[in-house]
The first five atom37 places (N, CA, C, CB, O) and aatype in JSON, in Angstrom:
{
  "aatype": [20, 20, 20, 20, 20, 20, 20, 20, 20, 20, 20, 20, 20, 20, 20, 20, 20, 20, 20, 20, 20, 20, 20, 20, 20, 20, 20, 20, 20, 20, 20, 20, 20, 20, 20, 20, 20, 20, 20, 20, 20, 20, 20, 20, 20, 20, 20, 20, 20, 20, 20, 20, 20, 20, 20, 20, 20, 20, 20, 20, 20, 20, 20, 20, 20, 20, 20, 20, 20, 20, 20, 20, 20, 20, 20, 20, 20, 20, 20, 20, 20, 20, 20, 20, 20, 20, 20, 20, 20, 20, 20, 20, 20, 20, 20, 20, 20, 20, 20, 20, 20, 20, 20, 20, 20, 20, 20, 20, 20, 20, 20, 20, 20, 20, 20, 20, 20, 20, 20, 20, 20, 20, 20, 20, 20, 20, 20, 20, 20, 20, 20, 20],
  "atom_mask": [
    [1, 1, 1, 1, 1],
    [1, 1, 1, 1, 1],
    [1, 1, 1, 1, 1],
    [1, 1, 1, 1, 1],
    [1, 1, 1, 1, 1],
    [1, 1, 1, 1, 1],
    [1, 1, 1, 1, 1],
    [1, 1, 1, 1, 1],
    [1, 1, 1, 1, 1],
    [1, 1, 1, 1, 1],
    [1, 1, 1, 1, 1],
    [1, 1, 1, 1, 1],
    [1, 1, 1, 1, 1],
    [1, 1, 1, 1, 1],
    [1, 1, 1, 1, 1],
    [1, 1, 1, 1, 1],
    [1, 1, 1, 1, 1],
    [1, 1, 1, 1, 1],
    [1, 1, 1, 1, 1],
    [1, 1, 1, 1, 1],
    [1, 1, 1, 1, 1],
    [1, 1, 1, 1, 1],
    [1, 1, 1, 1, 1],
    [1, 1, 1, 1, 1],
    [1, 1, 1, 1, 1],
    [1, 1, 1, 1, 1],
    [1, 1, 1, 1, 1],
    [1, 1, 1, 1, 1],
    [1, 1, 1, 1, 1],
    [1, 1, 1, 1, 1],
    [1, 1, 1, 1, 1],
    [1, 1, 1, 1, 1],
    [1, 1, 1, 1, 1],
    [1, 1, 1, 1, 1],
    [1, 1, 1, 1, 1],
    [1, 1, 1, 1, 1],
    [1, 1, 1, 1, 1],
    [1, 1, 1, 1, 1],
    [1, 1, 1, 1, 1],
    [1, 1, 1, 1, 1],
    [1, 1, 1, 1, 1],
    [1, 1, 1, 1, 1],
    [1, 1, 1, 1, 1],
    [1, 1, 1, 1, 1],
    [1, 1, 1, 1, 1],
    [1, 1, 1, 1, 1],
    [1, 1, 1, 1, 1],
    [1, 1, 1, 1, 1],
    [1, 1, 1, 1, 1],
    [1, 1, 1, 1, 1],
    [1, 1, 1, 1, 1],
    [1, 1, 1, 1, 1],
    [1, 1, 1, 1, 1],
    [1, 1, 1, 1, 1],
    [1, 1, 1, 1, 1],
    [1, 1, 1, 1, 1],
    [1, 1, 1, 1, 1],
    [1, 1, 1, 1, 1],
    [1, 1, 1, 1, 1],
    [1, 1, 1, 1, 1],
    [1, 1, 1, 1, 1],
    [1, 1, 1, 1, 1],
    [1, 1, 1, 1, 1],
    [1, 1, 1, 1, 1],
    [1, 1, 1, 1, 1],
    [1, 1, 1, 1, 1],
    [1, 1, 1, 1, 1],
    [1, 1, 1, 1, 1],
    [1, 1, 1, 1, 1],
    [1, 1, 1, 1, 1],
    [1, 1, 1, 1, 1],
    [1, 1, 1, 1, 1],
    [1, 1, 1, 1, 1],
    [1, 1, 1, 1, 1],
    [1, 1, 1, 1, 1],
    [1, 1, 1, 1, 1],
    [1, 1, 1, 1, 1],
    [1, 1, 1, 1, 1],
    [1, 1, 1, 1, 1],
    [1, 1, 1, 1, 1],
    [1, 1, 1, 1, 1],
    [1, 1, 1, 1, 1],
    [1, 1, 1, 1, 1],
    [1, 1, 1, 1, 1],
    [1, 1, 1, 1, 1],
    [1, 1, 1, 1, 1],
    [1, 1, 1, 1, 1],
    [1, 1, 1, 1, 1],
    [1, 1, 1, 1, 1],
    [1, 1, 1, 1, 1],
    [1, 1, 1, 1, 1],
    [1, 1, 1, 1, 1],
    [1, 1, 1, 1, 1],
    [1, 1, 1, 1, 1],
    [1, 1, 1, 1, 1],
    [1, 1, 1, 1, 1],
    [1, 1, 1, 1, 1],
    [1, 1, 1, 1, 1],
    [1, 1, 1, 1, 1],
    [1, 1, 1, 1, 1],
    [1, 1, 1, 1, 1],
    [1, 1, 1, 1, 1],
    [1, 1, 1, 1, 1],
    [1, 1, 1, 1, 1],
    [1, 1, 1, 1, 1],
    [1, 1, 1, 1, 1],
    [1, 1, 1, 1, 1],
    [1, 1, 1, 1, 1],
    [1, 1, 1, 1, 1],
    [1, 1, 1, 1, 1],
    [1, 1, 1, 1, 1],
    [1, 1, 1, 1, 1],
    [1, 1, 1, 1, 1],
    [1, 1, 1, 1, 1],
    [1, 1, 1, 1, 1],
    [1, 1, 1, 1, 1],
    [1, 1, 1, 1, 1],
    [1, 1, 1, 1, 1],
    [1, 1, 1, 1, 1],
    [1, 1, 1, 1, 1],
    [1, 1, 1, 1, 1],
    [1, 1, 1, 1, 1],
    [1, 1, 1, 1, 1],
    [1, 1, 1, 1, 1],
    [1, 1, 1, 1, 1],
    [1, 1, 1, 1, 1],
    [1, 1, 1, 1, 1],
    [1, 1, 1, 1, 1],
    [1, 1, 1, 1, 1],
    [1, 1, 1, 1, 1],
    [1, 1, 1, 1, 1],
    [1, 1, 1, 1, 1]
  ],
  "atom_positions": [
    [[139.92, 112.59, -69.58], [141.32, 112.3, -69.76], [141.57, 110.84, -69.49], [142.16, 113.17, -68.87], [141.07, 110.25, -68.53]],
    [[142.31, 110.33, -70.3], [142.64, 108.93, -70.08], [144.09, 108.84, -69.63], [142.4, 108.1, -71.36], [144.98, 109.56, -70.1]],
    [[144.28, 107.92, -68.71], [145.63, 107.72, -68.18], [146.34, 106.71, -69.06], [145.61, 107.25, -66.69], [145.77, 105.69, -69.46]],
    [[147.55, 107.0, -69.33], [148.32, 106.07, -70.15], [149.16, 105.17, -69.24], [149.21, 106.83, -71.16], [149.83, 105.63, -68.31]],
    [[149.1, 103.9, -69.55], [149.9, 102.93, -68.81], [151.16, 102.69, -69.61], [149.11, 101.58, -68.55], [151.12, 102.42, -70.81]],
    [[152.28, 102.79, -68.92], [153.53, 102.55, -69.67], [153.6, 101.1, -70.14], [154.77, 102.89, -68.79], [153.19, 100.18, -69.44]],
    [[154.11, 100.92, -71.3], [154.24, 99.59, -71.87], [155.52, 98.95, -71.34], [154.23, 99.66, -73.42], [156.62, 99.49, -71.49]],
    [[155.34, 97.75, -70.72], [156.5, 97.03, -70.19], [156.85, 95.91, -71.16], [156.22, 96.46, -68.77], [155.98, 95.23, -71.7]],
    [[158.11, 95.74, -71.36], [158.54, 94.65, -72.25], [158.43, 93.32, -71.48], [160.01, 94.88, -72.76], [158.54, 93.29, -70.26]],
    [[158.21, 92.25, -72.21], [158.07, 90.94, -71.57], [159.39, 90.52, -70.95], [157.58, 89.88, -72.59], [160.47, 90.86, -71.44]],
    [[159.28, 89.78, -69.88], [160.48, 89.32, -69.17], [161.23, 88.33, -70.04], [160.11, 88.69, -67.81], [160.63, 87.57, -70.81]],
    [[162.5, 88.34, -69.91], [163.33, 87.4, -70.65], [163.17, 86.02, -70.05], [164.82, 87.84, -70.64], [163.24, 85.87, -68.83]],
    [[162.94, 85.01, -70.86], [162.78, 83.67, -70.3], [164.07, 83.23, -69.6], [162.4, 82.65, -71.4], [165.17, 83.53, -70.06]],
    [[163.92, 82.52, -68.48], [165.12, 82.09, -67.77], [165.91, 81.09, -68.62], [164.76, 81.46, -66.41], [165.32, 80.26, -69.32]],
    [[167.2, 81.17, -68.55], [168.04, 80.22, -69.27], [168.44, 79.13, -68.3], [169.29, 80.92, -69.89], [168.7, 79.4, -67.12]],
    [[168.5, 77.92, -68.77], [168.88, 76.83, -67.87], [170.31, 77.03, -67.37], [168.74, 75.48, -68.59], [171.18, 77.52, -68.08]],
    [[170.5, 76.62, -66.13], [171.84, 76.74, -65.55], [172.8, 75.83, -66.3], [171.84, 76.4, -64.03], [172.42, 74.75, -66.75]],
    [[173.98, 76.27, -66.42], [174.98, 75.48, -67.13], [175.95, 74.91, -66.12], [175.73, 76.34, -68.19], [176.52, 75.62, -65.3]],
    [[176.12, 73.59, -66.19], [177.03, 72.92, -65.28], [178.29, 72.56, -66.03], [176.39, 71.68, -64.66], [178.26, 72.19, -67.21]],
    [[179.37, 72.67, -65.34], [180.63, 72.27, -65.94], [180.85, 70.78, -65.79], [181.78, 73.04, -65.31], [180.09, 70.08, -65.12]],
    [[181.88, 70.3, -66.41], [182.23, 68.88, -66.35], [182.54, 68.47, -64.92], [183.43, 68.58, -67.27], [182.22, 67.35, -64.52]],
    [[183.14, 69.35, -64.14], [183.49, 69.02, -62.75], [182.24, 68.77, -61.91], [184.31, 70.16, -62.13], [182.23, 67.86, -61.08]],
    [[181.2, 69.55, -62.12], [179.96, 69.37, -61.36], [179.3, 68.04, -61.71], [178.99, 70.53, -61.61], [178.78, 67.34, -60.83]],
    [[179.31, 67.68, -62.99], [178.72, 66.4, -63.42], [179.53, 65.24, -62.83], [178.68, 66.3, -64.97], [178.96, 64.27, -62.34]],
    [[180.84, 65.34, -62.88], [181.69, 64.28, -62.33], [181.48, 64.14, -60.82], [183.18, 64.58, -62.62], [181.43, 63.02, -60.31]],
    [[181.34, 65.25, -60.12], [181.09, 65.22, -58.68], [179.74, 64.56, -58.38], [181.13, 66.63, -58.1], [179.63, 63.8, -57.42]],
    [[178.74, 64.85, -59.17], [177.42, 64.23, -58.99], [177.49, 62.72, -59.19], [176.4, 64.85, -59.96], [176.9, 61.97, -58.42]],
    [[178.2, 62.27, -60.2], [178.34, 60.84, -60.46], [179.09, 60.16, -59.32], [179.07, 60.61, -61.8], [178.69, 59.08, -58.89]],
    [[180.15, 60.77, -58.83], [180.92, 60.2, -57.72], [180.07, 60.11, -56.46], [182.19, 61.03, -57.46], [180.09, 59.09, -55.77]],
    [[179.34, 61.16, -56.14], [178.47, 61.14, -54.96], [177.38, 60.09, -55.07], [177.85, 62.51, -54.74], [177.06, 59.42, -54.08]],
    [[176.82, 59.93, -56.25], [175.79, 58.9, -56.45], [176.38, 57.5, -56.25], [175.17, 59.02, -57.86], [175.76, 56.65, -55.61]],
    [[177.58, 57.26, -56.78], [178.22, 55.96, -56.63], [178.55, 55.66, -55.17], [179.5, 55.9, -57.48], [178.36, 54.54, -54.7]],
    [[179.04, 56.65, -54.45], [179.36, 56.46, -53.02], [178.09, 56.18, -52.23], [180.08, 57.71, -52.45], [178.08, 55.31, -51.36]],
    [[177.03, 56.91, -52.51], [175.76, 56.7, -51.81], [175.21, 55.3, -52.07], [174.72, 57.74, -52.24], [174.8, 54.61, -51.14]],
    [[175.21, 54.87, -53.33], [174.75, 53.51, -53.66], [175.61, 52.45, -53.0], [174.74, 53.31, -55.17], [175.1, 51.44, -52.53]],
    [[176.91, 52.68, -52.96], [177.82, 51.74, -52.3], [177.54, 51.62, -50.81], [179.26, 52.16, -52.52], [177.57, 50.53, -50.25]],
    [[177.27, 52.75, -50.17], [176.97, 52.73, -48.74], [175.66, 52.0, -48.47], [176.9, 54.16, -48.2], [175.57, 51.22, -47.52]],
    [[174.65, 52.24, -49.29], [173.37, 51.54, -49.12], [173.54, 50.04, -49.36], [172.3, 52.13, -50.07], [172.98, 49.23, -48.63]],
    [[174.28, 49.68, -50.37], [174.5, 48.25, -50.66], [175.22, 47.57, -49.51], [175.3, 48.08, -51.96], [174.87, 46.45, -49.15]],
    [[176.21, 48.22, -48.93], [176.93, 47.65, -47.8], [176.01, 47.49, -46.6], [178.13, 48.52, -47.43], [176.08, 46.49, -45.88]],
    [[175.16, 48.48, -46.37], [174.24, 48.42, -45.24], [173.23, 47.28, -45.38], [173.51, 49.74, -45.08], [172.92, 46.6, -44.41]],
    [[172.73, 47.07, -46.59], [171.7, 46.05, -46.79], [172.25, 44.68, -47.14], [170.77, 46.49, -47.85], [171.67, 43.67, -46.75]],
    [[173.35, 44.63, -47.85], [173.84, 43.34, -48.33], [175.22, 43.0, -47.82], [173.85, 43.33, -49.82], [175.84, 42.04, -48.29]],
    [[175.73, 43.78, -46.88], [177.06, 43.55, -46.35], [177.19, 42.17, -45.74], [177.41, 44.6, -45.31], [176.23, 41.64, -45.18]],
    [[178.36, 41.59, -45.84], [178.58, 40.23, -45.34], [179.31, 40.27, -44.01], [179.37, 39.39, -46.36], [180.34, 39.62, -43.84]],
    [[178.78, 41.02, -43.07], [179.39, 41.07, -41.76], [179.07, 39.78, -41.01], [178.9, 42.3, -40.97], [178.0, 39.2, -41.18]],
    [[180.02, 39.35, -40.17], [179.74, 38.21, -39.31], [178.72, 38.65, -38.27], [181.04, 37.66, -38.65], [178.71, 39.81, -37.87]],
    [[177.9, 37.74, -37.84], [176.91, 38.08, -36.83], [175.69, 37.22, -36.96], [176.53, 39.53, -36.94], [175.77, 36.06, -37.36]],
    [[174.54, 37.78, -36.62], [173.3, 37.03, -36.59], [172.17, 37.93, -37.05], [173.03, 36.48, -35.17], [172.06, 39.09, -36.63]],
    [[171.33, 37.4, -37.91], [170.14, 38.12, -38.37], [168.94, 37.21, -38.12], [170.26, 38.52, -39.9], [168.94, 36.04, -38.49]],
    [[167.91, 37.79, -37.49], [166.7, 37.04, -37.16], [165.52, 37.7, -37.86], [166.47, 36.97, -35.61], [165.29, 38.9, -37.69]],
    [[164.78, 36.93, -38.63], [163.61, 37.44, -39.35], [162.33, 36.85, -38.78], [163.72, 37.13, -40.84], [162.32, 35.7, -38.34]],
    [[161.27, 37.62, -38.78], [159.98, 37.18, -38.25], [159.06, 36.82, -39.41], [159.34, 38.27, -37.36], [158.6, 37.7, -40.13]],
    [[158.78, 35.53, -39.59], [157.84, 35.04, -40.58], [156.74, 34.25, -39.89], [158.55, 34.18, -41.65], [156.16, 33.34, -40.49]],
    [[156.46, 34.58, -38.64], [155.49, 33.83, -37.85], [154.05, 34.22, -38.14], [155.77, 34.03, -36.39], [153.12, 33.48, -37.8]],
    [[153.85, 35.36, -38.77], [152.5, 35.84, -39.02], [151.96, 36.7, -37.89], [151.59, 34.67, -39.24], [150.88, 37.28, -38.03]],
    [[152.68, 36.8, -36.79], [152.28, 37.63, -35.66], [153.48, 38.39, -35.11], [151.63, 36.78, -34.56], [154.59, 38.28, -35.63]],
    [[153.25, 39.13, -34.07], [154.32, 39.89, -33.45], [155.07, 38.99, -32.48], [153.77, 41.15, -32.71], [154.46, 38.35, -31.62]],
    [[156.38, 38.93, -32.61], [157.21, 38.23, -31.64], [157.45, 39.23, -30.52], [158.57, 37.7, -32.27], [158.03, 40.29, -30.74]],
    [[157.0, 38.88, -29.3], [157.02, 39.87, -28.23], [158.36, 39.94, -27.5], [155.94, 39.56, -27.25], [158.62, 40.93, -26.81]],
    [[159.2, 38.95, -27.63], [160.49, 39.03, -26.95], [161.48, 38.1, -27.63], [160.35, 38.67, -25.46], [161.22, 36.91, -27.79]],
    [[162.6, 38.66, -28.03], [163.7, 37.87, -28.58], [164.88, 38.03, -27.63], [164.08, 38.32, -30.04], [165.13, 39.12, -27.12]],
    [[165.6, 36.95, -27.41], [166.77, 37.02, -26.55], [167.89, 36.21, -27.19], [166.45, 36.48, -25.11], [167.7, 35.06, -27.6]],
    [[169.07, 36.83, -27.28], [170.25, 36.17, -27.8], [171.29, 36.21, -26.69], [170.78, 36.86, -29.13], [171.75, 37.28, -26.29]],
    [[171.66, 35.03, -26.2], [172.63, 34.94, -25.11], [173.97, 34.44, -25.64], [172.12, 34.02, -23.98], [174.02, 33.49, -26.44]],
    [[175.04, 35.07, -25.2], [176.39, 34.73, -25.62], [177.02, 33.79, -24.59], [177.26, 36.0, -25.79], [176.52, 33.69, -23.47]],
    [[178.11, 33.09, -24.96], [178.73, 32.14, -24.05], [179.16, 32.75, -22.71], [179.91, 31.51, -24.72], [179.18, 32.05, -21.7]],
    [[179.51, 34.0, -22.68], [179.95, 34.65, -21.44], [178.81, 35.01, -20.51], [180.72, 35.88, -21.77], [179.05, 35.53, -19.42]],
    [[177.57, 34.74, -20.9], [176.41, 35.04, -20.06], [175.71, 36.34, -20.41], [176.84, 35.08, -18.64], [174.62, 36.6, -19.9]],
    [[176.3, 37.15, -21.26], [175.68, 38.41, -21.68], [174.53, 38.1, -22.64], [176.72, 39.35, -22.34], [174.68, 37.28, -23.54]],
    [[173.4, 38.76, -22.44], [172.25, 38.55, -23.31], [171.81, 39.87, -23.94], [171.09, 37.92, -22.52], [171.8, 40.91, -23.28]],
    [[171.44, 39.81, -25.2], [170.89, 40.94, -25.92], [169.41, 40.66, -26.12], [171.62, 41.18, -27.29], [169.04, 39.53, -26.44]],
    [[168.57, 41.67, -25.93], [167.13, 41.47, -26.06], [166.52, 42.5, -26.98], [166.47, 41.52, -24.69], [167.0, 43.63, -27.11]],
    [[165.45, 42.09, -27.6], [164.62, 43.0, -28.39], [163.19, 42.78, -27.94], [164.79, 42.75, -29.94], [162.71, 41.65, -27.88]],
    [[162.5, 43.87, -27.61], [161.16, 43.79, -27.04], [160.14, 43.22, -28.01], [160.72, 45.15, -26.59], [159.29, 42.43, -27.61]],
    [[160.21, 43.61, -29.29], [159.23, 43.1, -30.25], [159.83, 43.09, -31.64], [157.94, 43.93, -30.22], [160.73, 43.86, -31.97]],
    [[159.29, 42.2, -32.44], [159.68, 42.09, -33.84], [158.4, 41.85, -34.63], [160.74, 40.94, -34.07], [157.76, 40.81, -34.47]],
    [[158.04, 42.8, -35.47], [156.8, 42.75, -36.24], [156.92, 41.75, -37.38], [156.44, 44.15, -36.78], [158.03, 41.39, -37.77]],
    [[155.78, 41.29, -37.91], [155.83, 40.36, -39.04], [156.61, 40.94, -40.21], [154.4, 40.0, -39.5], [156.47, 42.12, -40.55]],
    [[157.44, 40.12, -40.81], [158.29, 40.46, -41.96], [159.38, 41.47, -41.61], [157.43, 41.03, -43.08], [160.0, 42.04, -42.51]],
    [[159.63, 41.71, -40.34], [160.72, 42.57, -39.91], [161.89, 41.66, -39.52], [160.29, 43.49, -38.71], [161.69, 40.5, -39.16]],
    [[163.11, 42.19, -39.6], [164.27, 41.41, -39.17], [165.13, 42.24, -38.24], [165.08, 40.94, -40.38], [165.05, 43.46, -38.22]],
    [[165.95, 41.55, -37.48], [166.84, 42.19, -36.5], [168.24, 41.7, -36.76], [166.4, 41.87, -35.02], [168.51, 40.5, -36.71]],
    [[169.14, 42.61, -37.04], [170.56, 42.27, -37.17], [171.17, 42.46, -35.79], [171.29, 43.17, -38.26], [171.28, 43.58, -35.29]],
    [[171.56, 41.36, -35.19], [172.06, 41.36, -33.83], [173.55, 41.72, -33.86], [171.83, 39.98, -33.14], [174.34, 41.03, -34.49]],
    [[173.92, 42.8, -33.17], [175.34, 43.17, -33.12], [176.08, 42.27, -32.14], [175.5, 44.66, -32.72], [175.82, 42.29, -30.94]],
    [[177.01, 41.49, -32.66], [177.77, 40.58, -31.81], [179.25, 40.98, -31.79], [177.62, 39.13, -32.3], [179.78, 41.46, -32.79]],
    [[179.9, 40.79, -30.65], [181.34, 41.09, -30.59], [182.14, 40.19, -31.53], [181.86, 40.94, -29.15], [181.72, 39.07, -31.83]],
    [[183.26, 40.68, -31.99], [184.11, 39.91, -32.88], [184.63, 38.67, -32.16], [185.29, 40.78, -33.39], [184.97, 38.73, -30.98]],
    [[184.69, 37.57, -32.87], [185.21, 36.33, -32.31], [184.15, 35.44, -31.68], [186.24, 36.65, -31.3], [184.46, 34.31, -31.31]],
    [[182.91, 35.9, -31.55], [181.85, 35.08, -30.99], [181.42, 34.07, -32.04], [180.64, 35.96, -30.53], [181.06, 34.44, -33.16]],
    [[181.46, 32.78, -31.69], [181.1, 31.73, -32.64], [179.88, 30.93, -32.21], [182.27, 30.8, -32.84], [179.44, 30.04, -32.94]],
    [[179.33, 31.24, -31.04], [178.13, 30.54, -30.57], [177.21, 31.51, -29.87], [178.51, 29.38, -29.61], [177.65, 32.5, -29.27]],
    [[175.93, 31.24, -29.95], [174.92, 32.03, -29.25], [173.71, 31.13, -29.02], [174.52, 33.32, -30.07], [173.57, 30.08, -29.65]],
    [[172.84, 31.55, -28.11], [171.61, 30.82, -27.86], [170.45, 31.78, -28.07], [171.58, 30.21, -26.42], [170.43, 32.87, -27.49]],
    [[169.5, 31.39, -28.89], [168.39, 32.27, -29.27], [167.09, 31.71, -28.71], [168.3, 32.42, -30.81], [166.81, 30.52, -28.84]],
    [[166.3, 32.58, -28.08], [164.97, 32.18, -27.62], [163.99, 33.29, -27.97], [164.96, 31.89, -26.09], [164.36, 34.46, -28.04]],
    [[162.73, 32.91, -28.19], [161.69, 33.85, -28.57], [160.45, 33.61, -27.72], [161.35, 33.73, -30.07], [160.27, 32.55, -27.14]],
    [[159.61, 34.63, -27.68], [158.31, 34.52, -27.02], [157.27, 35.05, -28.0], [158.27, 35.3, -25.65], [157.38, 36.18, -28.46]],
    [[156.26, 34.23, -28.31], [155.18, 34.65, -29.2], [153.86, 34.46, -28.49], [155.22, 33.87, -30.53], [153.62, 33.41, -27.9]],
    [[153.02, 35.45, -28.55], [151.68, 35.41, -27.98], [151.68, 34.82, -26.58], [150.76, 34.59, -28.88], [150.86, 33.97, -26.24]],
    [[152.63, 35.29, -25.75], [152.7, 34.9, -24.35], [153.32, 33.54, -24.09], [151.35, 34.91, -23.79], [153.4, 33.13, -22.94]],
    [[153.77, 32.82, -25.11], [154.34, 31.49, -24.95], [155.85, 31.55, -25.13], [153.72, 30.5, -25.96], [156.34, 31.95, -26.19]],
    [[156.59, 31.18, -24.11], [158.05, 31.13, -24.19], [158.44, 29.8, -24.82], [158.71, 31.31, -22.77], [157.86, 28.77, -24.48]],
    [[159.38, 29.8, -25.72], [159.79, 28.59, -26.42], [161.03, 27.99, -25.76], [160.06, 28.89, -27.9], [162.15, 28.42, -26.05]],
    [[160.86, 27.04, -24.9], [161.95, 26.23, -24.34], [163.1, 27.02, -23.75], [162.47, 25.35, -25.37], [162.95, 28.17, -23.35]],
    [[164.25, 26.38, -23.72], [165.46, 26.97, -23.17], [166.17, 27.87, -24.16], [166.4, 25.88, -22.71], [166.99, 28.71, -23.76]],
    [[165.89, 27.73, -25.4], [166.59, 28.49, -26.44], [167.29, 27.54, -27.37], [167.58, 29.48, -25.82], [167.59, 26.4, -27.02]],
    [[167.56, 28.02, -28.54], [168.19, 27.19, -29.57], [169.64, 27.61, -29.74], [167.43, 27.28, -30.92], [169.91, 28.79, -29.99]],
    [[170.59, 26.68, -29.6], [171.99, 27.03, -29.83], [172.24, 27.3, -31.32], [172.93, 25.91, -29.32], [171.69, 26.61, -32.19]],
    [[173.06, 28.28, -31.6], [173.37, 28.66, -32.98], [174.88, 28.76, -33.11], [172.69, 30.0, -33.37], [175.54, 29.4, -32.29]],
    [[175.43, 28.12, -34.13], [176.85, 28.24, -34.43], [177.0, 29.33, -35.48], [177.46, 26.89, -34.92], [176.31, 29.32, -36.5]],
    [[177.92, 30.25, -35.24], [178.1, 31.4, -36.13], [179.36, 31.24, -36.95], [178.15, 32.71, -35.34], [180.39, 30.81, -36.44]],
    [[179.28, 31.6, -38.23], [180.45, 31.6, -39.1], [181.22, 32.88, -38.85], [180.04, 31.47, -40.6], [180.66, 33.89, -38.4]],
    [[182.5, 32.84, -39.14], [183.32, 34.02, -38.9], [183.23, 35.02, -40.05], [184.75, 33.62, -38.69], [183.6, 36.18, -39.88]],
    [[182.74, 34.59, -41.22], [182.77, 35.5, -42.37], [181.4, 35.92, -42.89], [183.52, 34.87, -43.46], [181.34, 36.77, -43.78]],
    [[180.31, 35.36, -42.39], [178.99, 35.78, -42.86], [177.97, 35.59, -41.75], [178.57, 35.0, -44.13], [178.16, 34.73, -40.88]],
    [[176.9, 36.36, -41.77], [175.93, 36.26, -40.68], [175.1, 34.98, -40.77], [175.01, 37.47, -40.68], [174.77, 34.51, -41.86]],
    [[174.77, 34.44, -39.61], [173.81, 33.34, -39.56], [172.43, 33.95, -39.7], [173.94, 32.5, -38.23], [172.16, 35.02, -39.16]],
    [[171.55, 33.29, -40.43], [170.21, 33.82, -40.63], [169.2, 32.84, -40.08], [169.93, 34.09, -42.12], [169.15, 31.67, -40.47]],
    [[168.39, 33.34, -39.14], [167.35, 32.54, -38.52], [166.0, 33.12, -38.86], [167.54, 32.47, -36.99], [165.87, 34.33, -39.06]],
    [[164.99, 32.26, -38.93], [163.63, 32.68, -39.2], [162.74, 32.16, -38.07], [163.14, 32.15, -40.6], [162.8, 30.98, -37.71]],
    [[161.92, 33.06, -37.51], [160.91, 32.64, -36.54], [159.65, 32.33, -37.36], [160.64, 33.76, -35.43], [159.09, 33.21, -38.01]],
    [[159.23, 31.06, -37.31], [158.09, 30.61, -38.1], [156.83, 30.57, -37.24], [158.37, 29.22, -38.73], [156.87, 30.91, -36.06]],
    [[155.72, 30.15, -37.83], [154.47, 30.04, -37.08], [154.67, 29.11, -35.9], [153.31, 29.52, -37.99], [155.35, 28.1, -36.0]],
    [[154.08, 29.47, -34.78], [154.24, 28.69, -33.56], [155.51, 29.05, -32.8], [154.24, 27.22, -33.88], [155.81, 28.43, -31.77]],
    [[156.26, 30.03, -33.29], [157.46, 30.48, -32.6], [158.66, 29.6, -32.77], [157.17, 30.61, -31.17], [159.64, 29.74, -32.03]],
    [[158.63, 28.68, -33.72], [159.78, 27.82, -33.98], [160.88, 28.62, -34.67], [159.37, 26.6, -34.84], [160.6, 29.52, -35.46]],
    [[162.13, 28.28, -34.36], [163.27, 28.98, -34.94], [163.94, 28.02, -35.94], [164.29, 29.46, -33.84], [164.31, 26.9, -35.58]],
    [[164.07, 28.48, -37.18], [164.7, 27.66, -38.21], [165.87, 28.42, -38.8], [163.7, 27.28, -39.32], [165.82, 29.64, -38.97]],
    [[166.92, 27.69, -39.11], [168.09, 28.29, -39.76], [167.82, 28.36, -41.25], [169.39, 27.48, -39.46], [167.29, 27.42, -41.84]],
    [[168.2, 29.46, -41.86], [167.97, 29.61, -43.29], [169.26, 29.51, -44.03], [167.3, 30.93, -43.59], [169.28, 29.62, -45.25]]
  ]
}
């Protein structure tokens, strides 16, 4: 006796989901908001200070001192990394000092800050600080 296997019909191929105009519009709006937020984060023109490391080595200590005596520090800054220093509103001067490979660089370099865009400094080889 042979057993008969019931014949099953093939499954219906899945149909692609259909989106309405509202879903497409919502996707476009969310994409635009996301891109705008990323652009503001990376290219925003906030007042403040940005320090980049182009020294070729690790900067082991950065210090930014404000006129009131308050200092902000960062333990290390890797090559090609930058630090956006959060400064209080209205601060127009700061003093920046760095330490590279165990060598402290002088008393620090005074920096004048603009009220409408960040000052950009670069730590070069030998731990020198240059304004960009």
